[in-house]
Amino acid sequence: MEKIALITGSKGGIGSAITSQLVEDGYRVIATHSPGKRECAQRWFDENNYSSNKVRLFELDVTDTEQCAERLTQLLVEEGTVDVVINNAGITKDGVFKKMTAQAWKDVIDTNLNSVFNVTQPLFAAMCEKGGGRVINISSVNGIKGQFGQTNYSAAKAGMIGFTKALAAEGARSGVTVNAVAPGYTMTPMVELMKPETLDFIKGQIPMGRLAESVEIAKSVSFLISDAGAYITGETLSVNGGLHMQ
C-alpha cells in the first residue's frame, strides 16, 4: 500500500531534494505551499516533471494554527492517512540581538518553530491510533551550537530539538518515531549566490572542506523514515561535515 508523506517548505533547496527522494522511495507526497504562491508552486511542480498521483500541491499557512487544524483534518479525510510528517518550513531574518526587532523575532519563531506544533498536532493522534508513523524535524547545526546574529533562528531550531525529544517519548509506545536532522551549511540555490570569498571562508571552517549537498540531507531523512530507522527515536542526526561535534 502506498504511503503518504507531507512536507512543509517543499520548494526550497533542501525541501526539493527531500520531495524528490520521497517520490523515489515510493511515497505519495503532499507538498505544502504558502497562500498566494500557487503559481510558483505549479512552476516548481512542472519543472520537476511530477505527476498528480505522486505529488499533490497543498496550500497551507504553517503559521496559522486554526487553518492548519482545519485543512489537515480535512486532508486526513481525503487521503485516508498521513504516514510521514516532515517539518522543513523555515526562514531567516538575521541581525544582532541588540538591533533585532520584535517582528523579526516573531516571524522566525512563528515560521520555524510554531509551525512544527501547527502541522504536527492535527496529524499526530491519527498516527498513534493506527499504530505507526514518522515525524522528521529539519533543525540546524546552529540550533545546537548557536550562531552570531541568529538568536531568533538558533532559538527556533533548538526548540525543534526539544520538541523532537519530548514528542518521541509520547509516540514511542504507539510506534510513532520522532527525530530531527540538523544540517550544516548546505549547497542550495540561495547559498550558491554568495560571494566566492564568503563561500571559501565557510568551507574553511568545515573539517571536510566542503558544503553538504541537498541530496545528502534528503538521504538522511530517507533513512530515518525507512524500516532501517524504525528503532531510532528522539535523536538528532547531525549532517555537518564535522563543523560541530558533540
mmCIF file of C-alpha atoms in Angstrom:
data_model
loop_
_atom_site.group_PDB
_atom_site.id
_atom_site.type_symbol
_atom_site.label_atom_id
_atom_site.label_comp_id
_atom_site.label_asym_id
_atom_site.label_seq_id
_atom_site.Cartn_x
_atom_site.Cartn_y
_atom_site.Cartn_z
ATOM 1 C CA MET A 1 0.000 0.000 0.000
ATOM 2 C CA GLU A 2 1.351 3.418 -0.983
ATOM 3 C CA LYS A 3 2.443 5.563 1.935
ATOM 4 C CA ILE A 4 1.797 9.281 2.171
ATOM 5 C CA ALA A 5 4.293 11.894 3.343
ATOM 6 C CA LEU A 6 3.594 15.568 3.993
ATOM 7 C CA ILE A 7 6.434 18.070 3.750
ATOM 8 C CA THR A 8 6.438 21.784 4.502
ATOM 9 C CA GLY A 9 8.929 24.079 2.793
ATOM 10 C CA SER A 10 8.891 21.690 -0.138
ATOM 11 C CA LYS A 11 10.220 24.063 -2.799
ATOM 12 C CA GLY A 12 13.474 25.182 -1.156
ATOM 13 C CA GLY A 13 16.834 23.608 -1.886
ATOM 14 C CA ILE A 14 16.641 21.022 0.876
ATOM 15 C CA GLY A 15 12.868 20.680 0.585
ATOM 16 C CA SER A 16 13.060 19.970 -3.139
ATOM 17 C CA ALA A 17 15.704 17.318 -2.583
ATOM 18 C CA ILE A 18 13.621 15.657 0.137
ATOM 19 C CA THR A 19 10.497 15.732 -2.043
ATOM 20 C CA SER A 20 12.402 14.125 -4.923
ATOM 21 C CA GLN A 21 13.805 11.465 -2.583
ATOM 22 C CA LEU A 22 10.359 10.689 -1.169
ATOM 23 C CA VAL A 23 8.974 10.203 -4.674
ATOM 24 C CA GLU A 24 11.927 7.942 -5.495
ATOM 25 C CA ASP A 25 11.202 5.987 -2.312
ATOM 26 C CA GLY A 26 7.643 5.386 -3.471
ATOM 27 C CA TYR A 27 5.738 7.882 -1.360
ATOM 28 C CA ARG A 28 2.822 9.999 -2.455
ATOM 29 C CA VAL A 29 3.932 13.460 -1.349
ATOM 30 C CA ILE A 30 1.738 16.250 -0.053
ATOM 31 C CA ALA A 31 3.871 19.325 -0.781
ATOM 32 C CA THR A 32 2.657 22.421 1.014
ATOM 33 C CA HIS A 33 2.913 25.929 -0.331
ATOM 34 C CA SER A 34 2.018 29.302 1.178
ATOM 35 C CA PRO A 35 -1.266 31.031 0.351
ATOM 36 C CA GLY A 36 -0.964 33.076 -2.819
ATOM 37 C CA LYS A 37 2.002 31.034 -4.053
ATOM 38 C CA ARG A 38 0.096 28.550 -6.207
ATOM 39 C CA GLU A 39 1.634 29.707 -9.499
ATOM 40 C CA CYS A 40 5.154 29.477 -8.069
ATOM 41 C CA ALA A 41 4.389 26.027 -6.700
ATOM 42 C CA GLN A 42 2.957 24.912 -10.031
ATOM 43 C CA ARG A 43 6.100 26.036 -11.861
ATOM 44 C CA TRP A 44 8.202 24.018 -9.408
ATOM 45 C CA PHE A 45 5.880 21.030 -9.932
ATOM 46 C CA ASP A 46 6.173 21.290 -13.715
ATOM 47 C CA GLU A 47 9.938 21.848 -13.723
ATOM 48 C CA ASN A 48 10.391 18.613 -11.770
ATOM 49 C CA ASN A 49 8.043 16.685 -14.068
ATOM 50 C CA TYR A 50 5.913 15.467 -11.172
ATOM 51 C CA SER A 51 2.580 13.788 -11.758
ATOM 52 C CA SER A 52 -0.517 14.462 -9.676
ATOM 53 C CA ASN A 53 -0.645 10.878 -8.455
ATOM 54 C CA LYS A 54 2.845 11.279 -6.968
ATOM 55 C CA VAL A 55 2.879 14.886 -5.722
ATOM 56 C CA ARG A 56 -0.099 16.898 -4.533
ATOM 57 C CA LEU A 57 0.288 20.647 -4.109
ATOM 58 C CA PHE A 58 -1.407 21.700 -0.887
ATOM 59 C CA GLU A 59 -1.959 25.296 0.177
ATOM 60 C CA LEU A 60 -1.232 25.821 3.859
ATOM 61 C CA ASP A 61 -0.204 28.742 6.048
ATOM 62 C CA VAL A 62 2.004 26.910 8.526
ATOM 63 C CA THR A 63 1.915 29.884 10.910
ATOM 64 C CA ASP A 64 -1.890 29.778 11.205
ATOM 65 C CA THR A 65 -2.901 27.323 13.937
ATOM 66 C CA GLU A 66 -6.612 27.284 13.137
ATOM 67 C CA GLN A 67 -6.098 26.901 9.395
ATOM 68 C CA CYS A 68 -3.653 24.031 9.904
ATOM 69 C CA ALA A 69 -6.088 22.213 12.184
ATOM 70 C CA GLU A 70 -8.933 22.619 9.698
ATOM 71 C CA ARG A 71 -7.003 21.903 6.493
ATOM 72 C CA LEU A 72 -5.001 18.956 7.854
ATOM 73 C CA THR A 73 -8.051 17.323 9.427
ATOM 74 C CA GLN A 74 -9.724 17.542 6.012
ATOM 75 C CA LEU A 75 -6.571 16.156 4.386
ATOM 76 C CA LEU A 76 -6.820 13.062 6.569
ATOM 77 C CA VAL A 77 -10.388 12.564 5.377
ATOM 78 C CA GLU A 78 -9.383 12.971 1.734
ATOM 79 C CA GLU A 79 -6.198 10.885 1.769
ATOM 80 C CA GLY A 80 -7.136 8.392 4.470
ATOM 81 C CA THR A 81 -3.796 8.668 6.239
ATOM 82 C CA VAL A 82 -0.552 10.583 6.555
ATOM 83 C CA ASP A 83 2.331 8.270 7.376
ATOM 84 C CA VAL A 84 5.197 10.774 7.493
ATOM 85 C CA VAL A 85 5.370 14.426 8.509
ATOM 86 C CA ILE A 86 8.476 16.422 7.604
ATOM 87 C CA ASN A 87 8.662 19.873 9.161
ATOM 88 C CA ASN A 88 11.026 21.740 6.867
ATOM 89 C CA ALA A 89 9.488 25.224 6.579
ATOM 90 C CA GLY A 90 11.934 27.909 7.612
ATOM 91 C CA ILE A 91 13.043 31.494 7.113
ATOM 92 C CA THR A 92 15.872 33.681 8.356
ATOM 93 C CA LYS A 93 15.764 37.295 9.478
ATOM 94 C CA ASP A 94 19.275 37.711 10.799
ATOM 95 C CA GLY A 95 20.604 40.558 12.878
ATOM 96 C CA VAL A 96 22.499 41.172 16.074
ATOM 97 C CA PHE A 97 20.209 40.888 19.073
ATOM 98 C CA LYS A 98 20.743 44.500 20.167
ATOM 99 C CA LYS A 99 19.116 45.639 16.916
ATOM 100 C CA MET A 100 16.693 42.778 16.316
ATOM 101 C CA THR A 101 13.083 43.878 16.031
ATOM 102 C CA ALA A 102 10.238 42.104 17.789
ATOM 103 C CA GLN A 103 8.749 41.410 14.354
ATOM 104 C CA ALA A 104 11.927 39.714 13.114
ATOM 105 C CA TRP A 105 11.893 37.548 16.242
ATOM 106 C CA LYS A 106 8.200 36.692 15.905
ATOM 107 C CA ASP A 107 8.324 35.927 12.185
ATOM 108 C CA VAL A 108 11.164 33.422 12.566
ATOM 109 C CA ILE A 109 9.700 31.752 15.660
ATOM 110 C CA ASP A 110 6.261 31.505 14.001
ATOM 111 C CA THR A 111 7.567 30.017 10.754
ATOM 112 C CA ASN A 112 10.366 27.815 12.095
ATOM 113 C CA LEU A 113 9.036 26.629 15.463
ATOM 114 C CA ASN A 114 5.340 27.340 15.986
ATOM 115 C CA SER A 115 4.695 25.746 12.594
ATOM 116 C CA VAL A 116 6.002 22.460 13.983
ATOM 117 C CA PHE A 117 3.152 22.429 16.505
ATOM 118 C CA ASN A 118 0.612 23.680 13.977
ATOM 119 C CA VAL A 119 1.410 20.994 11.395
ATOM 120 C CA THR A 120 2.194 18.016 13.627
ATOM 121 C CA GLN A 121 -0.565 18.323 16.211
ATOM 122 C CA PRO A 122 -3.532 17.648 13.875
ATOM 123 C CA LEU A 123 -1.815 14.527 12.453
ATOM 124 C CA PHE A 124 -0.048 13.005 15.458
ATOM 125 C CA ALA A 125 -3.124 11.475 17.135
ATOM 126 C CA ALA A 126 -4.112 9.695 13.917
ATOM 127 C CA MET A 127 -0.603 8.228 13.657
ATOM 128 C CA CYS A 128 -0.816 6.935 17.217
ATOM 129 C CA GLU A 129 -4.276 5.485 16.667
ATOM 130 C CA LYS A 130 -3.172 3.484 13.638
ATOM 131 C CA GLY A 131 -0.026 2.303 15.435
ATOM 132 C CA GLY A 132 2.743 3.886 13.409
ATOM 133 C CA GLY A 133 4.199 6.938 11.749
ATOM 134 C CA ARG A 134 7.272 9.094 11.350
ATOM 135 C CA VAL A 135 7.872 12.742 12.216
ATOM 136 C CA ILE A 136 11.074 14.398 10.998
ATOM 137 C CA ASN A 137 12.005 17.933 12.035
ATOM 138 C CA ILE A 138 14.640 19.727 9.977
ATOM 139 C CA SER A 139 16.658 21.650 12.545
ATOM 140 C CA SER A 140 20.147 23.113 12.024
ATOM 141 C CA VAL A 141 23.687 22.965 13.325
ATOM 142 C CA ASN A 142 23.027 26.490 14.573
ATOM 143 C CA GLY A 143 20.271 25.184 16.800
ATOM 144 C CA ILE A 144 22.920 23.072 18.507
ATOM 145 C CA LYS A 145 25.909 25.406 18.687
ATOM 146 C CA GLY A 146 24.274 28.823 18.250
ATOM 147 C CA GLN A 147 25.318 31.438 15.712
ATOM 148 C CA PHE A 148 26.212 35.105 15.958
ATOM 149 C CA GLY A 149 23.410 37.250 14.551
ATOM 150 C CA GLN A 150 20.862 34.427 14.656
ATOM 151 C CA THR A 151 19.321 34.433 18.112
ATOM 152 C CA ASN A 152 15.850 34.025 16.609
ATOM 153 C CA TYR A 153 16.837 31.262 14.179
ATOM 154 C CA SER A 154 19.045 29.422 16.687
ATOM 155 C CA ALA A 155 16.311 29.567 19.339
ATOM 156 C CA ALA A 156 13.728 28.178 16.922
ATOM 157 C CA LYS A 157 15.968 25.382 15.688
ATOM 158 C CA ALA A 158 16.995 24.461 19.248
ATOM 159 C CA GLY A 159 13.314 24.410 20.165
ATOM 160 C CA MET A 160 12.684 21.897 17.401
ATOM 161 C CA ILE A 161 15.192 19.554 19.013
ATOM 162 C CA GLY A 162 13.492 19.808 22.415
ATOM 163 C CA PHE A 163 10.139 19.222 20.740
ATOM 164 C CA THR A 164 11.583 16.161 18.993
ATOM 165 C CA LYS A 165 12.745 14.540 22.236
ATOM 166 C CA ALA A 166 9.537 15.210 24.144
ATOM 167 C CA LEU A 167 7.193 14.054 21.387
ATOM 168 C CA ALA A 168 9.331 10.962 20.783
ATOM 169 C CA ALA A 169 8.634 9.921 24.378
ATOM 170 C CA GLU A 170 4.897 10.321 23.786
ATOM 171 C CA GLY A 171 4.825 8.475 20.469
ATOM 172 C CA ALA A 172 7.114 5.541 21.206
ATOM 173 C CA ARG A 173 4.529 3.110 22.610
ATOM 174 C CA SER A 174 2.287 3.760 19.632
ATOM 175 C CA GLY A 175 5.021 3.041 17.098
ATOM 176 C CA VAL A 176 5.460 6.684 16.103
ATOM 177 C CA THR A 177 9.088 7.785 15.877
ATOM 178 C CA VAL A 178 10.135 11.427 16.059
ATOM 179 C CA ASN A 179 13.609 12.520 15.006
ATOM 180 C CA ALA A 180 15.450 15.626 13.874
ATOM 181 C CA VAL A 181 18.008 16.188 11.158
ATOM 182 C CA ALA A 182 20.417 19.066 11.769
ATOM 183 C CA PRO A 183 22.140 20.079 8.535
ATOM 184 C CA GLY A 184 25.241 22.198 8.458
ATOM 185 C CA TYR A 185 25.896 24.610 5.608
ATOM 186 C CA THR A 186 24.300 23.143 2.505
ATOM 187 C CA MET A 187 24.802 23.998 -1.165
ATOM 188 C CA THR A 188 21.360 25.308 -2.076
ATOM 189 C CA PRO A 189 20.491 27.786 -4.857
ATOM 190 C CA MET A 190 20.431 30.560 -2.249
ATOM 191 C CA VAL A 191 23.877 29.671 -0.926
ATOM 192 C CA GLU A 192 25.256 29.488 -4.474
ATOM 193 C CA LEU A 193 24.543 33.220 -4.800
ATOM 194 C CA MET A 194 27.039 34.046 -2.033
ATOM 195 C CA LYS A 195 30.304 35.745 -2.911
ATOM 196 C CA PRO A 196 33.067 33.189 -3.658
ATOM 197 C CA GLU A 197 35.227 34.553 -0.825
ATOM 198 C CA THR A 198 32.340 34.090 1.628
ATOM 199 C CA LEU A 199 31.856 30.506 0.498
ATOM 200 C CA ASP A 200 35.587 29.856 0.800
ATOM 201 C CA PHE A 201 35.561 31.226 4.349
ATOM 202 C CA ILE A 202 32.654 28.944 5.315
ATOM 203 C CA LYS A 203 34.311 25.899 3.756
ATOM 204 C CA GLY A 204 37.463 26.735 5.694
ATOM 205 C CA GLN A 205 35.560 26.209 8.953
ATOM 206 C CA ILE A 206 34.358 22.741 7.943
ATOM 207 C CA PRO A 207 36.780 19.844 8.553
ATOM 208 C CA MET A 208 35.578 18.060 5.403
ATOM 209 C CA GLY A 209 36.306 21.189 3.402
ATOM 210 C CA ARG A 210 33.011 21.409 1.552
ATOM 211 C CA LEU A 211 29.336 22.152 1.989
ATOM 212 C CA ALA A 212 26.696 19.433 2.157
ATOM 213 C CA GLU A 213 24.740 18.574 -0.953
ATOM 214 C CA SER A 214 20.965 18.798 -0.563
ATOM 215 C CA VAL A 215 20.657 15.168 -1.592
ATOM 216 C CA GLU A 216 22.782 14.161 1.412
ATOM 217 C CA ILE A 217 20.224 15.743 3.727
ATOM 218 C CA ALA A 218 17.431 14.035 1.806
ATOM 219 C CA LYS A 219 19.144 10.639 2.123
ATOM 220 C CA SER A 220 19.381 11.133 5.886
ATOM 221 C CA VAL A 221 15.645 11.741 6.042
ATOM 222 C CA SER A 222 15.043 8.721 3.832
ATOM 223 C CA PHE A 223 16.995 6.513 6.234
ATOM 224 C CA LEU A 224 15.150 7.721 9.337
ATOM 225 C CA ILE A 225 11.706 7.093 7.830
ATOM 226 C CA SER A 226 12.664 3.703 6.383
ATOM 227 C CA ASP A 227 12.283 0.332 8.057
ATOM 228 C CA ALA A 228 16.008 0.510 8.828
ATOM 229 C CA GLY A 229 15.342 3.505 11.083
ATOM 230 C CA ALA A 230 12.358 2.033 12.891
ATOM 231 C CA TYR A 231 14.162 1.693 16.252
ATOM 232 C CA ILE A 232 15.566 5.229 16.253
ATOM 233 C CA THR A 233 13.549 7.903 18.022
ATOM 234 C CA GLY A 234 14.222 11.125 19.895
ATOM 235 C CA GLU A 235 17.537 11.574 18.120
ATOM 236 C CA THR A 236 19.132 14.450 16.223
ATOM 237 C CA LEU A 237 21.174 13.353 13.233
ATOM 238 C CA SER A 238 23.864 15.946 12.537
ATOM 239 C CA VAL A 239 24.886 16.233 8.884
ATOM 240 C CA ASN A 240 27.519 18.956 9.017
ATOM 241 C CA GLY A 241 30.843 17.615 7.773
ATOM 242 C CA GLY A 242 32.388 17.859 11.242
ATOM 243 C CA LEU A 243 31.640 21.576 11.678
ATOM 244 C CA HIS A 244 30.310 20.840 15.154
ATOM 245 C CA MET A 245 30.781 17.578 17.023
ATOM 246 C CA GLN A 246 29.022 16.648 20.246
#
